[in-house]
Amino acid sequence: MTSSSLGVSLAVAFVIVSIGLVSVGLSTDYWLQYNVDYTILELSGFTKEIQTTEHWNTRHRGIFRECYTNKTRSFLSLNTIDINCKYLEFEIPESDGFEQRSQSYKTFIHLRRCVVGFLLLCILLMVVGLVMGGLGCWLSPRKLTRAAGILVLLAVFFGVAAMAFFHGAKVLEDDKIEEKDIAWLRSSWNTSLKQYTTMRYRWSYILTWVGLGVGIISSVLFLIASWITHQKDKGLMKLHDRLSMRSRAYEYFDFPNFTSEKGSVR
C-alpha cells in the first residue's frame, strides 16, 4: 500500500469516527448537568417547590430535551417524551407572544435553532466527504481526495460555529434574559436557588468536541494524501517528458538501426 493510499484509508476511518461522535453528542441528553443542593433548600423551607417545580430539581440537559432525576417528577407536564424528560423550547412554530418578548430572549431562541441546524449540516458535509474520500481511496484521483478534505474541514467549521452558538445561548440564558414569567429561565429563579444550583458540562458536550477534533485530523490526512498524489503525478509527468524528448531526439538524428537481414547494417 502506497503512502497516499494509507493516508486516505486513515482519513476515511477518522471521518467515520467523527460522524459517529458528533451524531451521538447531538442525540444524547448529557450536555449540561444542573445539581441542586436539596438538603440546604429543604432546611430553608423550600420543600414544596422541590416537589412541584421543575427547575428546583437536579437535571441533565441535551440539545433537544431535559431529563430529571427526582423520583416523584410530579412537575412534568403531559407533553413529555417519557416519564423522565421534556422537550426544550424552540418556539417552532412561534407562540402568539413571541414578538413581544425581549430581544435577548428572541436571540436566545434563534441561537438554539442555529445549534441544531449547524450540527446537522456538519454531519451532512462529513457524510458527503466520506463518500468522496471512499471513492478517492478506490479510484485514487487527486481531486476527489482534495475535495473530501475541504468538505470535512468545512464541516468542522460549521460544527465549531454550532458550539459557539451553544455557548452564546448559554450566556444569554444565564446573564441577559430578564423574563420573569418563564419558570425554567434563570432570570425567574430566586436568590437561594441560584446560590445552591451548580452547573457543569457532561460527556455529550465533550464527545461533540472530540468528534470535531477527529474531523480536523481526517481533513488534514485527506489533504496530505492529495498532496502526495500530486507530487507523484508530477514526477511521472517529468519522467514521461524526458522519455518523450529522448524518443524525438532518436527520430531527429536518424540513428542507425541494426538488422539481421543479410547481416548488413543500414
C-alpha positions as a printed Julia matrix, in Angstrom:
266×3 Matrix{Float64}:
   0.0     0.0     0.0
   1.38    3.4    -1.0
   1.65    6.28    1.46
  -1.16    8.2    -0.26
  -3.49    5.18   -0.13
  -2.65    4.66    3.53
  -3.36    8.33    4.25
  -6.74    8.19    2.51
  -7.66    4.97    4.33
  -6.82    6.53    7.7
  -8.71    9.7     6.78
 -11.82    7.67    5.9
 -11.59    5.81    9.21
 -11.21    9.06   11.15
 -14.14   10.75    9.42
 -16.36    7.74   10.23
 -15.37    8.09   13.9
 -16.01   11.84   13.72
 -19.5    11.37   12.27
 -20.31    8.84   14.98
 -19.1    11.03   17.85
 -20.86   14.19   16.68
 -24.08   12.26   15.99
 -24.04   10.66   19.45
 -23.31   14.02   21.05
 -26.19   15.69   19.22
 -28.72   12.98   20.04
 -27.96   12.4    23.74
 -29.06   14.4    26.77
 -25.85   14.99   28.71
 -24.54   18.36   27.55
 -25.23   20.13   30.84
 -25.81   18.93   34.38
 -27.66   21.07   36.94
 -27.14   19.87   40.51
 -29.5    21.29   43.13
 -28.49   21.06   46.8
 -31.76   19.67   48.18
 -30.55   19.45   51.78
 -29.91   23.15   52.27
 -33.0    24.21   50.31
 -35.28   21.9    52.32
 -33.84   23.27   55.55
 -34.59   26.74   54.2
 -38.27   25.82   53.76
 -38.43   25.14   50.01
 -39.72   21.53   50.21
 -42.94   22.33   48.29
 -41.05   23.98   45.43
 -38.7    21.0    45.14
 -41.64   18.6    44.83
 -43.71   20.62   42.37
 -41.38   22.82   40.28
 -39.03   21.51   37.58
 -36.13   23.96   37.95
 -35.84   23.19   41.67
 -34.65   19.68   40.79
 -31.38   18.1    39.69
 -31.45   17.5    35.93
 -29.34   16.96   32.84
 -29.91   18.71   29.52
 -29.18   17.91   25.9
 -29.83   19.83   22.71
 -33.45   18.65   22.37
 -34.66   17.74   25.85
 -34.1    17.96   29.6
 -34.33   14.98   31.96
 -34.87   14.83   35.72
 -33.64   12.53   38.46
 -36.29   13.34   41.08
 -38.3    10.16   41.63
 -41.64   11.96   42.06
 -41.5    14.03   38.85
 -44.98   15.38   39.56
 -43.92   18.69   37.99
 -43.6    17.21   34.49
 -46.45   18.08   32.12
 -48.28   15.76   29.73
 -46.16   16.8    26.72
 -43.14   14.92   27.99
 -41.26   12.42   25.81
 -41.21    9.82   28.55
 -41.6     9.71   32.3
 -38.26   11.44   32.92
 -37.81   14.07   30.21
 -39.46   17.02   28.5
 -38.8    18.9    25.26
 -36.77   22.09   25.31
 -38.35   25.21   23.9
 -37.53   26.12   20.29
 -40.68   28.2    19.61
 -41.45   26.29   16.39
 -43.99   27.47   15.42
 -43.56   30.75   17.27
 -46.09   31.38   20.03
 -48.5    34.31   19.88
 -46.48   36.38   22.34
 -43.06   35.66   20.87
 -42.72   39.04   19.14
 -43.44   40.8    22.43
 -40.54   39.08   24.17
 -37.23   40.83   24.83
 -34.59   40.9    22.13
 -32.31   38.76   24.34
 -34.94   36.02   24.57
 -35.59   36.04   20.8
 -31.85   35.9    20.1
 -31.55   33.02   22.58
 -34.22   31.02   20.72
 -32.63   31.76   17.33
 -29.24   30.6    18.62
 -30.78   27.35   19.85
 -32.18   26.73   16.39
 -28.79   27.51   14.83
 -27.08   24.96   17.07
 -29.31   22.19   15.71
 -29.1    23.37   12.1
 -25.34   23.8    12.03
 -24.63   20.45   13.72
 -26.91   18.67   11.24
 -25.15   20.47    8.38
 -21.8    19.46    9.89
 -22.82   15.79    9.89
 -24.22   16.02    6.35
 -21.0    17.54    4.95
 -18.94   14.89    6.72
 -21.05   12.15    5.13
 -20.53   13.7     1.67
 -16.8    13.99    2.41
 -16.76   10.35    3.49
 -18.34    9.24    0.19
 -15.87   11.31   -1.85
 -12.96   10.1     0.26
 -14.08    6.49   -0.19
 -14.19    6.96   -3.95
 -10.75    8.54   -3.78
  -9.49    5.53   -1.85
 -10.61    3.17   -4.63
 -10.08    5.32   -7.71
  -7.16    7.42   -6.39
  -7.93   10.67   -8.26
  -6.22   13.61   -6.56
  -9.16   16.0    -7.0
 -11.6    13.69   -5.18
  -9.29   13.35   -2.2
  -8.67   17.08   -2.01
 -12.4    17.83   -2.27
 -13.08   15.36    0.56
 -10.52   17.12    2.76
 -12.04   20.54    2.05
 -15.58   19.28    2.72
 -14.62   17.71    6.05
 -12.78   20.89    7.04
 -15.87   22.93    6.14
 -17.99   20.53    8.18
 -15.75   21.09   11.21
 -16.12   24.85   10.72
 -19.92   24.53   10.9
 -19.57   22.28   13.96
 -17.38   24.8    15.76
 -19.86   27.56   14.81
 -22.64   25.45   16.37
 -20.65   25.15   19.6
 -20.13   28.93   19.59
 -23.89   29.43   19.19
 -24.46   26.98   22.06
 -22.22   29.0    24.37
 -23.8    32.24   23.19
 -27.25   30.91   24.06
 -25.95   29.78   27.46
 -24.59   33.26   28.24
 -27.91   34.85   27.27
 -29.84   32.35   29.39
 -27.67   32.94   32.46
 -26.98   36.66   32.34
 -29.0    38.61   29.77
 -32.59   37.37   29.59
 -34.85   39.22   32.03
 -38.19   37.43   31.57
 -39.62   36.54   35.0
 -42.66   34.6    33.79
 -40.77   31.66   32.21
 -40.03   29.26   35.06
 -37.09   27.39   33.5
 -35.11   30.58   32.79
 -32.51   31.54   35.36
 -33.89   35.07   35.5
 -37.02   33.73   37.27
 -35.11   31.85   39.97
 -34.9    33.26   43.47
 -31.57   34.01   45.17
 -31.43   30.76   47.17
 -31.97   28.58   44.11
 -29.27   30.41   42.16
 -26.88   30.08   45.09
 -27.37   26.35   45.61
 -27.55   25.22   41.98
 -24.32   24.29   40.22
 -23.83   23.61   36.52
 -21.18   21.55   34.75
 -20.6    20.2    31.26
 -21.14   16.49   30.68
 -19.97   13.8    28.3
 -22.27   14.58   25.32
 -20.74   18.05   25.1
 -17.21   16.67   25.43
 -17.93   13.93   22.88
 -19.01   16.52   20.3
 -15.77   18.49   20.73
 -13.74   15.29   20.41
 -15.64   14.41   17.23
 -14.81   17.81   15.73
 -11.15   17.34   16.66
 -11.09   13.94   14.95
 -12.71   15.62   11.93
  -9.79   18.07   11.71
  -7.32   15.16   11.75
  -9.3    13.46    8.98
  -9.3    16.62    6.86
  -5.53   17.05    7.25
  -4.94   13.42    6.26
  -7.09   13.84    3.13
  -5.18   16.96    2.11
  -1.78   15.36    2.77
  -2.74   12.3     0.71
  -3.86   14.61   -2.1
  -0.54   16.45   -1.98
   1.46   13.18   -2.06
  -0.56   12.01   -5.08
   0.08   15.35   -6.78
   3.84   15.04   -6.21
   3.82   11.52   -7.64
   1.89   12.68  -10.7
   4.39   15.5   -11.25
   7.28   13.0   -11.04
   5.62   10.69  -13.55
   4.96   13.58  -15.92
   8.61   14.68  -15.75
   9.75   11.11  -16.47
   7.33   10.89  -19.39
   8.6    14.2   -20.78
  12.25   13.04  -20.59
  11.44    9.76  -22.35
   9.41   11.6   -24.98
  12.26   14.05  -25.64
  14.75   11.2   -25.94
  12.48    9.39  -28.39
  12.13   12.53  -30.53
  15.94   13.0   -30.47
  16.48    9.47  -31.87
  14.0    10.17  -34.64
  15.6    13.55  -35.48
  19.19   12.33  -35.79
  18.14    9.1   -37.55
  20.47    6.82  -35.57
  21.38    3.59  -37.44
  19.15    0.61  -37.0
  20.81   -2.74  -36.74
  19.02   -5.54  -38.54
  19.74   -9.19  -39.14
  18.76   -9.01  -42.81
  21.79  -10.35  -44.86
  23.93   -9.47  -41.88
  24.13   -5.9   -43.14
  23.93   -2.61  -41.31
  21.92    0.26  -42.65
